[in-house]
Amino acid sequence: MIQFNSVCKAFGTQQVLEDVTVTVHPGERVGIVGPNGAGKSTLFDLVTGVSSPDKGNVLVPGDLRLGYVRQQLNPHQEERLLLTYVTDAVPELRRIHKQIHDIESHLAEAAGEEHDRILTRLGTLQTEFEHQGGYQVETRAKVALGGLGFSTGDFGRQFNAFSGGWQMRAELARTLVGQPDILLLDEPTNYLDVPAVEWLRSFLG
């Protein structure tokens, strides 16, 4: 649940938000509509903690995974391949995968009780990785990328080789693959064509 309690926010002399009180319950889908400068992105910045209210408070559960696709991205110098970038969407999975790789690389050097202990730890990590969907993340990434208009030939291209609009699509795919508990989309259809918009609508159900 997200709560805004009497929130006020100004930038200089411009009062963007004044005495905003609203609650978003689990499972709800909320669309924020208004002209440029009305405070739509400011609301998102308050939810993500990028900005703080001048008055009032914003309550967001700290144990929920947050996914946020901004209206504009900072220039990317990302040199990873597109598919690698999109699959690397969940920090926890990345951490577990690294631990699995490290253990596997040292397993042959262990013996006796140490070998058994390391093997038990490896099994625990593999179970955790599977439980969090780690073995399906590449499939989810390919489905999201395909739905948003990328071809299979694009998967092996570097992320920074794409134009800004296609980088936005890739960022959206990456966010969806992360399966966040709270999903914030700031004008996500700006860079999407009709088939991609229809796919996104179907994906979000």
Coordinates of N, CA, C and O in Angstrom, one line a residue, residues 1-187:
M1 N 0.8 -1.2 0.0 CA 0.0 0.0 0.0 C 0.9 1.3 0.0 O 1.9 1.3 0.7
I2 N 0.5 2.2 -0.8 CA 1.2 3.5 -0.9 C 0.3 4.6 -0.4 O -0.9 4.7 -0.8
Q3 N 0.8 5.4 0.5 CA 0.0 6.4 1.1 C 0.7 7.8 1.0 O 1.9 7.9 1.3
F4 N -0.1 8.8 0.6 CA 0.3 10.2 0.6 C -0.6 10.9 1.6 O -1.8 10.8 1.5
N5 N 0.0 11.5 2.6 CA -0.7 12.1 3.7 C -0.4 13.6 3.7 O 0.7 14.0 4.1
S6 N -1.4 14.4 3.2 CA -1.2 15.9 3.2 C 0.1 16.3 2.6 O 0.8 17.2 3.2
V7 N 0.5 15.8 1.5 CA 1.8 16.1 0.9 C 1.8 17.4 0.1 O 0.9 17.7 -0.7
C8 N 2.8 18.2 0.4 CA 3.0 19.4 -0.4 C 4.4 19.4 -0.9 O 5.4 19.0 -0.3
K9 N 4.5 19.9 -2.2 CA 5.9 20.0 -2.8 C 5.9 21.2 -3.7 O 5.0 21.4 -4.6
A10 N 6.9 22.0 -3.6 CA 7.1 23.2 -4.4 C 8.5 23.2 -5.0 O 9.5 22.6 -4.4
F11 N 8.7 23.8 -6.2 CA 10.0 24.0 -6.8 C 10.1 25.5 -7.0 O 9.4 26.1 -7.9
G12 N 10.9 26.2 -6.1 CA 11.0 27.6 -6.1 C 9.6 28.2 -5.7 O 9.1 27.9 -4.7
T13 N 9.1 29.0 -6.6 CA 7.8 29.7 -6.3 C 6.6 28.9 -6.8 O 5.4 29.3 -6.6
Q14 N 6.9 27.8 -7.5 CA 5.8 27.0 -8.1 C 5.4 25.9 -7.2 O 6.1 25.0 -6.9
Q15 N 4.1 25.9 -6.7 CA 3.6 24.9 -5.9 C 3.0 23.8 -6.8 O 2.0 24.0 -7.4
V16 N 3.7 22.7 -6.8 CA 3.4 21.6 -7.7 C 2.3 20.7 -7.1 O 1.3 20.3 -7.7
L17 N 2.5 20.4 -5.8 CA 1.5 19.5 -5.1 C 1.1 20.3 -3.8 O 2.0 20.8 -3.1
E18 N -0.2 20.2 -3.5 CA -0.6 20.9 -2.3 C -1.7 20.1 -1.6 O -2.7 19.8 -2.2
D19 N -1.3 19.7 -0.4 CA -2.2 18.9 0.5 C -2.8 17.7 -0.2 O -4.0 17.4 -0.2
V20 N -1.9 16.9 -0.8 CA -2.3 15.7 -1.6 C -2.4 14.5 -0.6 O -1.5 14.2 0.1
T21 N -3.6 13.9 -0.5 CA -3.8 12.7 0.3 C -4.5 11.7 -0.6 O -5.5 11.9 -1.1
V22 N -3.8 10.5 -0.7 CA -4.3 9.5 -1.5 C -3.7 8.1 -1.0 O -2.6 8.1 -0.5
T23 N -4.4 7.1 -1.2 CA -4.0 5.7 -0.9 C -4.2 4.8 -2.0 O -5.2 4.8 -2.7
V24 N -3.1 4.1 -2.4 CA -3.2 3.0 -3.4 C -3.0 1.7 -2.8 O -2.0 1.4 -2.1
H25 N -4.1 0.9 -2.9 CA -4.1 -0.4 -2.2 C -3.5 -1.5 -3.1 O -3.4 -1.3 -4.3
P26 N -3.0 -2.6 -2.5 CA -2.4 -3.7 -3.2 C -3.3 -4.2 -4.3 O -4.5 -4.3 -4.1
G27 N -2.8 -4.4 -5.5 CA -3.6 -4.9 -6.6 C -4.2 -3.8 -7.5 O -4.7 -4.1 -8.6
E28 N -4.3 -2.6 -7.0 CA -4.9 -1.5 -7.7 C -4.0 -1.0 -8.8 O -2.8 -1.0 -8.7
R29 N -4.6 -0.5 -9.9 CA -3.9 0.1 -11.0 C -4.4 1.6 -11.1 O -5.6 1.8 -11.3
V30 N -3.5 2.5 -11.1 CA -3.8 3.9 -11.0 C -3.2 4.6 -12.2 O -2.0 4.5 -12.4
G31 N -4.0 5.4 -12.9 CA -3.5 6.2 -14.0 C -3.5 7.7 -13.5 O -4.5 8.2 -13.0
I32 N -2.4 8.4 -13.7 CA -2.2 9.8 -13.3 C -2.3 10.6 -14.6 O -1.4 10.5 -15.4
V33 N -3.3 11.5 -14.7 CA -3.5 12.2 -16.0 C -3.4 13.7 -15.6 O -3.9 14.2 -14.6
G34 N -2.7 14.5 -16.5 CA -2.6 15.9 -16.3 C -1.7 16.5 -17.3 O -0.9 15.8 -17.9
P35 N -1.7 17.8 -17.5 CA -0.8 18.5 -18.5 C 0.6 18.5 -18.0 O 0.9 18.2 -16.8
N36 N 1.6 18.8 -18.8 CA 3.0 18.9 -18.4 C 3.1 19.9 -17.3 O 2.5 21.0 -17.3
G37 N 3.9 19.6 -16.3 CA 4.1 20.4 -15.2 C 3.1 20.3 -14.1 O 3.2 21.0 -13.0
A38 N 2.2 19.4 -14.2 CA 1.1 19.2 -13.2 C 1.6 18.4 -12.0 O 0.9 18.4 -11.0
G39 N 2.7 17.7 -12.1 CA 3.3 17.0 -11.0 C 3.3 15.5 -11.1 O 3.5 14.8 -10.1
K40 N 3.0 15.0 -12.3 CA 3.0 13.5 -12.4 C 4.3 12.9 -12.1 O 4.4 11.9 -11.3
S41 N 5.4 13.4 -12.7 CA 6.7 12.8 -12.4 C 7.1 13.1 -11.0 O 7.9 12.3 -10.4
T42 N 6.7 14.2 -10.4 CA 7.0 14.5 -9.0 C 6.4 13.5 -8.1 O 7.1 13.1 -7.1
L43 N 5.2 13.0 -8.4 CA 4.6 12.0 -7.6 C 5.5 10.7 -7.6 O 5.7 10.1 -6.5
F44 N 6.0 10.4 -8.8 CA 6.8 9.2 -8.9 C 8.1 9.4 -8.1 O 8.6 8.4 -7.4
D45 N 8.7 10.5 -8.2 CA 9.9 10.8 -7.5 C 9.7 10.7 -6.0 O 10.7 10.3 -5.2
L46 N 8.6 11.1 -5.5 CA 8.3 11.0 -4.1 C 8.1 9.5 -3.7 O 8.6 9.1 -2.6
V47 N 7.5 8.7 -4.5 CA 7.3 7.3 -4.2 C 8.7 6.6 -4.2 O 8.9 5.7 -3.3
T48 N 9.6 6.9 -5.1 CA 10.8 6.2 -5.2 C 11.9 6.8 -4.2 O 12.9 6.2 -4.0
G49 N 11.6 7.9 -3.6 CA 12.5 8.5 -2.6 C 13.5 9.4 -3.2 O 14.4 9.9 -2.6
V50 N 13.4 9.6 -4.6 CA 14.3 10.6 -5.2 C 14.1 12.0 -4.7 O 15.1 12.8 -4.6
S51 N 12.9 12.3 -4.3 CA 12.5 13.6 -3.8 C 11.8 13.4 -2.5 O 11.2 12.3 -2.2
S52 N 11.8 14.4 -1.6 CA 11.1 14.4 -0.4 C 10.0 15.5 -0.3 O 10.2 16.6 -0.9
P53 N 8.9 15.2 0.4 CA 7.9 16.3 0.4 C 8.3 17.4 1.3 O 9.1 17.3 2.3
D54 N 7.8 18.6 1.0 CA 8.1 19.8 1.8 C 7.2 19.7 3.1 O 7.7 20.1 4.2
K55 N 6.0 19.1 3.0 CA 5.2 18.9 4.1 C 4.4 17.6 3.9 O 4.3 17.1 2.8
G56 N 4.0 17.0 5.0 CA 3.3 15.7 4.9 C 4.3 14.6 4.8 O 5.5 14.8 5.0
N57 N 3.8 13.4 4.5 CA 4.6 12.2 4.4 C 4.1 11.2 3.4 O 2.9 11.2 3.0
V58 N 5.1 10.5 2.8 CA 4.8 9.4 1.8 C 5.2 8.1 2.4 O 6.4 8.0 2.9
L59 N 4.3 7.2 2.5 CA 4.6 5.9 3.1 C 4.6 4.8 2.0 O 3.6 4.6 1.3
V60 N 5.7 4.1 1.8 CA 5.9 3.0 0.9 C 6.5 1.9 1.6 O 7.6 2.1 2.2
P61 N 5.9 0.7 1.6 CA 6.6 -0.5 2.2 C 8.0 -0.7 1.8 O 8.2 -0.8 0.6
G62 N 8.9 -0.8 2.7 CA 10.3 -0.9 2.3 C 10.7 -2.3 1.8 O 11.8 -2.5 1.3
D63 N 9.8 -3.3 2.0 CA 10.2 -4.7 1.7 C 9.7 -5.1 0.3 O 9.8 -6.2 -0.2
L64 N 9.1 -4.1 -0.5 CA 8.6 -4.4 -1.8 C 9.6 -4.0 -2.9 O 10.3 -3.0 -2.7
R65 N 9.7 -4.7 -3.9 CA 10.6 -4.4 -5.0 C 9.9 -3.4 -5.9 O 8.8 -3.6 -6.4
L66 N 10.6 -2.3 -6.2 CA 10.1 -1.2 -7.0 C 10.7 -1.2 -8.4 O 11.9 -1.3 -8.6
G67 N 9.8 -1.1 -9.4 CA 10.3 -0.9 -10.8 C 9.8 0.4 -11.3 O 8.6 0.7 -11.2
Y68 N 10.7 1.2 -11.9 CA 10.4 2.5 -12.4 C 11.0 2.8 -13.7 O 12.2 2.7 -13.9
V69 N 10.1 3.0 -14.7 CA 10.6 3.4 -16.0 C 10.3 4.9 -16.2 O 9.1 5.3 -16.3
R70 N 11.3 5.7 -16.2 CA 11.2 7.2 -16.3 C 10.8 7.6 -17.7 O 11.1 6.9 -18.7
Q71 N 10.3 8.8 -17.8 CA 10.0 9.4 -19.1 C 11.2 9.6 -19.9 O 11.2 9.4 -21.2
Q72 N 12.3 9.9 -19.3 CA 13.6 10.1 -20.0 C 14.7 9.4 -19.2 O 14.7 9.5 -18.0
L73 N 15.6 8.8 -20.0 CA 16.7 8.1 -19.3 C 17.9 9.0 -19.5 O 18.1 9.8 -20.4
N74 N 18.9 8.8 -18.6 CA 20.2 9.4 -18.7 C 20.9 8.8 -19.9 O 20.7 7.6 -20.2
P75 N 21.8 9.5 -20.6 CA 22.5 8.8 -21.7 C 23.2 7.5 -21.2 O 23.9 7.5 -20.2
H76 N 23.1 6.5 -21.9 CA 23.6 5.2 -21.5 C 24.9 4.9 -22.3 O 25.0 5.1 -23.5
Q77 N 25.9 4.5 -21.6 CA 27.2 4.0 -22.2 C 27.3 2.5 -21.9 O 28.4 1.9 -22.0
E78 N 26.1 1.9 -21.7 CA 26.1 0.5 -21.4 C 26.6 -0.3 -22.6 O 26.1 -0.2 -23.7
E79 N 27.6 -1.2 -22.3 CA 28.3 -1.9 -23.4 C 27.9 -3.4 -23.4 O 28.4 -4.2 -24.2
R80 N 27.0 -3.8 -22.4 CA 26.6 -5.2 -22.4 C 25.7 -5.5 -23.6 O 25.0 -4.6 -24.1
L81 N 25.5 -6.7 -23.9 CA 24.6 -7.1 -25.0 C 23.2 -6.9 -24.5 O 22.9 -6.9 -23.3
L82 N 22.3 -6.6 -25.4 CA 20.9 -6.3 -25.1 C 20.3 -7.4 -24.2 O 19.7 -7.0 -23.1
L83 N 20.4 -8.6 -24.6 CA 19.8 -9.7 -23.8 C 20.4 -9.8 -22.4 O 19.7 -10.0 -21.4
T84 N 21.7 -9.6 -22.3 CA 22.4 -9.6 -21.0 C 21.9 -8.5 -20.1 O 21.6 -8.7 -18.9
Y85 N 21.7 -7.3 -20.7 CA 21.3 -6.2 -19.9 C 19.9 -6.4 -19.4 O 19.6 -6.1 -18.2
V86 N 19.0 -6.9 -20.2 CA 17.6 -7.1 -19.8 C 17.5 -8.2 -18.8 O 16.7 -8.1 -17.8
T87 N 18.2 -9.3 -18.9 CA 18.1 -10.4 -18.0 C 18.7 -10.0 -16.6 O 18.4 -10.6 -15.6
D88 N 19.6 -9.0 -16.6 CA 20.2 -8.6 -15.3 C 19.4 -7.6 -14.6 O 19.8 -6.5 -14.3
A89 N 18.1 -8.0 -14.4 CA 17.1 -7.1 -13.9 C 16.9 -7.2 -12.4 O 16.3 -6.3 -11.8
V90 N 17.3 -8.3 -11.8 CA 17.0 -8.5 -10.4 C 18.4 -8.6 -9.6 O 19.1 -9.6 -9.8
P91 N 18.7 -7.6 -8.8 CA 20.0 -7.6 -8.1 C 20.2 -8.9 -7.3 O 21.3 -9.4 -7.2
E92 N 19.1 -9.4 -6.6 CA 19.2 -10.6 -5.8 C 19.6 -11.8 -6.6 O 20.4 -12.6 -6.2
L93 N 19.0 -11.9 -7.8 CA 19.4 -13.1 -8.6 C 20.8 -12.9 -9.1 O 21.5 -14.0 -9.2
R94 N 21.3 -11.7 -9.4 CA 22.6 -11.5 -9.8 C 23.6 -11.9 -8.7 O 24.6 -12.6 -9.0
R95 N 23.2 -11.6 -7.5 CA 24.1 -12.0 -6.3 C 24.2 -13.5 -6.1 O 25.2 -14.1 -6.0
I96 N 23.0 -14.1 -6.2 CA 23.0 -15.6 -6.0 C 23.7 -16.3 -7.2 O 24.5 -17.2 -6.9
H97 N 23.5 -15.8 -8.4 CA 24.2 -16.4 -9.5 C 25.7 -16.3 -9.4 O 26.5 -17.3 -9.7
K98 N 26.2 -15.2 -8.9 CA 27.6 -15.0 -8.7 C 28.2 -16.0 -7.7 O 29.2 -16.6 -7.8
Q99 N 27.4 -16.1 -6.6 CA 27.8 -17.1 -5.5 C 27.9 -18.5 -6.0 O 28.8 -19.3 -5.7
I100 N 26.9 -18.9 -6.9 CA 26.9 -20.2 -7.4 C 28.1 -20.4 -8.3 O 28.8 -21.5 -8.3
H101 N 28.4 -19.4 -9.1 CA 29.6 -19.5 -10.0 C 30.8 -19.6 -9.2 O 31.7 -20.5 -9.6
D102 N 31.0 -18.8 -8.2 CA 32.2 -18.9 -7.3 C 32.4 -20.2 -6.7 O 33.5 -20.8 -6.6
I103 N 31.3 -20.8 -6.2 CA 31.3 -22.1 -5.5 C 31.7 -23.2 -6.5 O 32.5 -24.0 -6.2
E104 N 31.1 -23.2 -7.6 CA 31.3 -24.2 -8.6 C 32.8 -24.2 -9.1 O 33.4 -25.2 -9.3
S105 N 33.4 -23.0 -9.2 CA 34.8 -22.8 -9.6 C 35.8 -23.3 -8.6 O 36.9 -23.7 -8.9
H106 N 35.3 -23.4 -7.3 CA 36.2 -23.9 -6.2 C 35.9 -25.3 -5.7 O 36.6 -25.8 -4.9
L107 N 34.8 -25.8 -6.2 CA 34.3 -27.1 -5.7 C 35.3 -28.2 -5.9 O 35.5 -29.1 -5.0
A108 N 36.0 -28.2 -7.0 CA 37.0 -29.3 -7.3 C 38.2 -29.3 -6.4 O 38.8 -30.3 -6.2
E109 N 38.5 -28.1 -5.8 CA 39.6 -28.0 -4.9 C 39.3 -28.4 -3.5 O 40.3 -28.6 -2.7
A110 N 38.1 -28.6 -3.2 CA 37.7 -28.9 -1.8 C 37.7 -30.4 -1.6 O 37.5 -31.2 -2.6
A111 N 37.8 -30.9 -0.4 CA 37.8 -32.3 -0.1 C 37.2 -32.6 1.3 O 37.1 -31.7 2.1
G112 N 36.7 -33.8 1.5 CA 36.2 -34.2 2.8 C 35.0 -33.4 3.3 O 34.1 -33.1 2.5
E113 N 35.1 -33.0 4.5 CA 33.9 -32.3 5.1 C 33.7 -30.9 4.5 O 32.6 -30.4 4.3
E114 N 34.8 -30.3 4.1 CA 34.7 -29.0 3.4 C 33.9 -29.1 2.1 O 33.1 -28.3 1.7
H115 N 34.2 -30.2 1.4 CA 33.5 -30.5 0.1 C 32.1 -30.7 0.3 O 31.2 -30.1 -0.4
D116 N 31.7 -31.4 1.4 CA 30.3 -31.7 1.7 C 29.6 -30.4 2.1 O 28.5 -30.1 1.7
R117 N 30.3 -29.5 2.8 CA 29.7 -28.3 3.3 C 29.4 -27.4 2.1 O 28.4 -26.7 2.0
I118 N 30.4 -27.3 1.2 CA 30.3 -26.4 0.0 C 29.2 -26.9 -0.9 O 28.4 -26.2 -1.4
L119 N 29.1 -28.3 -1.0 CA 28.1 -28.9 -1.9 C 26.7 -28.6 -1.3 O 25.8 -28.3 -2.1
T120 N 26.6 -28.6 0.0 CA 25.3 -28.3 0.6 C 24.9 -26.9 0.4 O 23.7 -26.6 0.0
R121 N 25.9 -26.0 0.5 CA 25.6 -24.6 0.3 C 25.2 -24.3 -1.2 O 24.3 -23.5 -1.5
L122 N 25.9 -25.0 -2.1 CA 25.6 -24.9 -3.5 C 24.1 -25.3 -3.8 O 23.4 -24.6 -4.5
G123 N 23.7 -26.4 -3.2 CA 22.3 -26.9 -3.4 C 21.3 -25.9 -2.9 O 20.3 -25.6 -3.5
T124 N 21.6 -25.3 -1.7 CA 20.7 -24.2 -1.1 C 20.6 -23.0 -2.1 O 19.5 -22.5 -2.3
L125 N 21.7 -22.6 -2.6 CA 21.7 -21.5 -3.5 C 20.9 -21.8 -4.8 O 20.2 -20.9 -5.3
Q126 N 21.1 -23.0 -5.3 CA 20.5 -23.4 -6.6 C 18.9 -23.4 -6.3 O 18.2 -23.0 -7.2
T127 N 18.5 -23.9 -5.2 CA 17.1 -24.0 -4.9 C 16.5 -22.6 -4.7 O 15.4 -22.3 -5.2
E128 N 17.3 -21.7 -4.1 CA 16.8 -20.3 -3.9 C 16.8 -19.6 -5.3 O 15.8 -18.9 -5.6
F129 N 17.7 -19.9 -6.2 CA 17.8 -19.3 -7.5 C 16.5 -19.7 -8.3 O 15.9 -18.9 -9.0
E130 N 16.2 -21.0 -8.2 CA 15.1 -21.6 -8.9 C 13.8 -21.0 -8.3 O 12.9 -20.6 -9.1
H131 N 13.7 -20.9 -7.0 CA 12.5 -20.4 -6.3 C 12.2 -18.9 -6.8 O 11.0 -18.6 -6.9
Q132 N 13.2 -18.1 -7.0 CA 13.0 -16.8 -7.4 C 12.9 -16.6 -8.9 O 12.9 -15.5 -9.4
G133 N 12.8 -17.7 -9.6 CA 12.6 -17.6 -11.1 C 13.9 -17.4 -11.9 O 13.8 -16.9 -13.1
G134 N 15.0 -17.7 -11.3 CA 16.3 -17.4 -12.0 C 16.5 -18.2 -13.3 O 17.1 -17.7 -14.3
Y135 N 15.9 -19.4 -13.3 CA 16.1 -20.2 -14.5 C 15.1 -19.9 -15.6 O 15.2 -20.3 -16.8
Q136 N 14.1 -19.0 -15.3 CA 13.2 -18.6 -16.3 C 13.4 -17.1 -16.8 O 12.7 -16.7 -17.7
V137 N 14.4 -16.5 -16.2 CA 14.5 -15.0 -16.5 C 14.9 -14.8 -17.9 O 14.4 -13.8 -18.5
E138 N 15.7 -15.6 -18.5 CA 16.1 -15.4 -19.9 C 14.9 -15.5 -20.8 O 14.7 -14.8 -21.8
T139 N 14.1 -16.5 -20.5 CA 12.9 -16.7 -21.3 C 11.9 -15.5 -21.2 O 11.4 -15.0 -22.2
R140 N 11.8 -15.0 -20.0 CA 10.9 -13.8 -19.8 C 11.5 -12.6 -20.5 O 10.8 -11.8 -21.1
A141 N 12.8 -12.5 -20.5 CA 13.5 -11.4 -21.2 C 13.2 -11.5 -22.7 O 12.9 -10.5 -23.4
K142 N 13.3 -12.7 -23.3 CA 13.1 -12.8 -24.8 C 11.7 -12.5 -25.1 O 11.4 -11.9 -26.2
V143 N 10.7 -12.9 -24.3 CA 9.3 -12.7 -24.5 C 9.0 -11.2 -24.5 O 8.4 -10.6 -25.3
A144 N 9.6 -10.5 -23.5 CA 9.3 -9.1 -23.3 C 10.0 -8.3 -24.5 O 9.3 -7.4 -25.0
L145 N 11.2 -8.6 -24.8 CA 11.9 -7.9 -25.9 C 11.1 -8.2 -27.2 O 10.9 -7.2 -28.0
G146 N 10.7 -9.4 -27.5 CA 10.0 -9.7 -28.7 C 8.6 -8.9 -28.7 O 8.2 -8.4 -29.8
G147 N 7.9 -8.9 -27.6 CA 6.7 -8.2 -27.5 C 6.8 -6.7 -27.8 O 5.9 -6.0 -28.3
L148 N 8.0 -6.1 -27.4 CA 8.2 -4.7 -27.5 C 8.9 -4.3 -28.9 O 9.3 -3.2 -29.1
G149 N 9.0 -5.3 -29.7 CA 9.4 -5.0 -31.1 C 10.8 -5.4 -31.5 O 11.2 -5.2 -32.6
F150 N 11.6 -6.0 -30.6 CA 13.0 -6.4 -30.9 C 12.9 -7.7 -31.7 O 12.1 -8.6 -31.4
S151 N 13.9 -7.9 -32.6 CA 14.0 -9.2 -33.3 C 15.0 -10.0 -32.5 O 15.8 -9.5 -31.7
T152 N 15.0 -11.3 -32.8 CA 16.0 -12.2 -32.2 C 17.4 -11.8 -32.5 O 18.3 -12.0 -31.7
G153 N 17.6 -11.2 -33.7 CA 18.9 -10.7 -34.1 C 19.4 -9.6 -33.3 O 20.6 -9.3 -33.2
D154 N 18.5 -8.8 -32.7 CA 18.9 -7.7 -31.8 C 19.4 -8.2 -30.5 O 20.1 -7.4 -29.8
F155 N 19.1 -9.4 -30.0 CA 19.5 -9.8 -28.7 C 21.0 -9.8 -28.5 O 21.5 -9.5 -27.4
G156 N 21.8 -10.0 -29.6 CA 23.2 -10.1 -29.5 C 23.9 -8.7 -29.7 O 25.1 -8.7 -29.8
R157 N 23.1 -7.7 -29.9 CA 23.7 -6.3 -30.2 C 23.9 -5.6 -28.8 O 23.3 -5.9 -27.9
Q158 N 24.9 -4.7 -28.8 CA 25.2 -4.0 -27.6 C 24.0 -3.0 -27.3 O 23.5 -2.4 -28.2
F159 N 23.7 -2.8 -26.1 CA 22.7 -1.9 -25.6 C 22.9 -0.5 -26.2 O 21.9 0.1 -26.6
N160 N 24.1 0.0 -26.1 CA 24.3 1.4 -26.4 C 24.4 1.6 -28.0 O 24.6 2.7 -28.4
A161 N 24.2 0.5 -28.7 CA 24.1 0.6 -30.2 C 22.7 1.1 -30.7 O 22.6 1.5 -31.8
F162 N 21.7 1.0 -29.8 CA 20.4 1.3 -30.1 C 20.1 2.8 -29.9 O 20.8 3.5 -29.1
S163 N 19.1 3.3 -30.6 CA 18.7 4.7 -30.5 C 18.0 4.9 -29.1 O 17.7 3.9 -28.4
G164 N 17.8 6.2 -28.7 CA 17.2 6.5 -27.4 C 15.9 5.8 -27.3 O 15.5 5.3 -26.2
G165 N 15.1 5.8 -28.3 CA 13.7 5.3 -28.3 C 13.8 3.8 -28.0 O 13.0 3.2 -27.2
W166 N 14.7 3.1 -28.7 CA 14.8 1.6 -28.5 C 15.5 1.3 -27.1 O 15.2 0.3 -26.5
Q167 N 16.3 2.2 -26.7 CA 16.8 2.0 -25.3 C 15.7 2.1 -24.3 O 15.7 1.3 -23.3
M168 N 14.8 3.0 -24.5 CA 13.6 3.1 -23.6 C 12.8 1.8 -23.6 O 12.3 1.3 -22.6
R169 N 12.6 1.2 -24.8 CA 11.9 -0.1 -24.9 C 12.7 -1.2 -24.1 O 12.1 -2.0 -23.4
A170 N 14.0 -1.2 -24.3 CA 14.8 -2.2 -23.6 C 14.7 -2.0 -22.1 O 14.6 -2.9 -21.3
E171 N 14.7 -0.7 -21.6 CA 14.6 -0.4 -20.2 C 13.2 -0.9 -19.7 O 13.1 -1.4 -18.6
L172 N 12.2 -0.7 -20.5 CA 10.9 -1.2 -20.1 C 10.9 -2.7 -20.0 O 10.3 -3.2 -19.0
A173 N 11.5 -3.4 -21.0 CA 11.5 -4.8 -20.9 C 12.3 -5.3 -19.6 O 11.9 -6.2 -19.0
R174 N 13.4 -4.6 -19.4 CA 14.2 -5.0 -18.2 C 13.4 -4.8 -16.9 O 13.5 -5.7 -16.0
T175 N 12.6 -3.8 -16.8 CA 11.8 -3.5 -15.6 C 10.7 -4.6 -15.5 O 10.5 -5.1 -14.4
L176 N 10.1 -5.0 -16.6 CA 9.0 -6.0 -16.6 C 9.6 -7.3 -16.2 O 9.0 -8.1 -15.4
V177 N 10.8 -7.6 -16.7 CA 11.5 -8.9 -16.4 C 11.7 -9.0 -14.9 O 11.7 -10.1 -14.3
G178 N 12.0 -7.9 -14.2 CA 12.3 -7.9 -12.8 C 11.1 -8.2 -11.9 O 11.3 -8.4 -10.7
Q179 N 9.9 -8.3 -12.5 CA 8.7 -8.6 -11.8 C 8.5 -7.8 -10.5 O 8.4 -8.4 -9.4
P180 N 8.5 -6.5 -10.6 CA 8.5 -5.7 -9.3 C 7.1 -5.8 -8.7 O 6.1 -6.1 -9.3
D181 N 7.1 -5.5 -7.4 CA 5.8 -5.5 -6.6 C 5.1 -4.2 -6.9 O 3.8 -4.2 -6.9
I182 N 5.8 -3.1 -7.1 CA 5.2 -1.8 -7.5 C 5.8 -1.4 -8.8 O 7.1 -1.3 -8.9
L183 N 5.0 -1.2 -9.8 CA 5.5 -0.8 -11.2 C 5.0 0.6 -11.5 O 3.8 0.9 -11.5
L184 N 6.0 1.5 -11.7 CA 5.8 2.9 -12.1 C 6.2 3.1 -13.5 O 7.3 2.9 -13.9
L185 N 5.2 3.5 -14.3 CA 5.5 3.8 -15.8 C 5.2 5.2 -16.1 O 4.0 5.6 -16.0
D186 N 6.2 6.0 -16.4 CA 6.0 7.4 -16.7 C 5.9 7.6 -18.2 O 6.9 7.6 -18.9
E187 N 4.7 7.7 -18.7 CA 4.4 7.8 -20.1 C 5.2 6.8 -20.9 O 6.0 7.1 -21.8

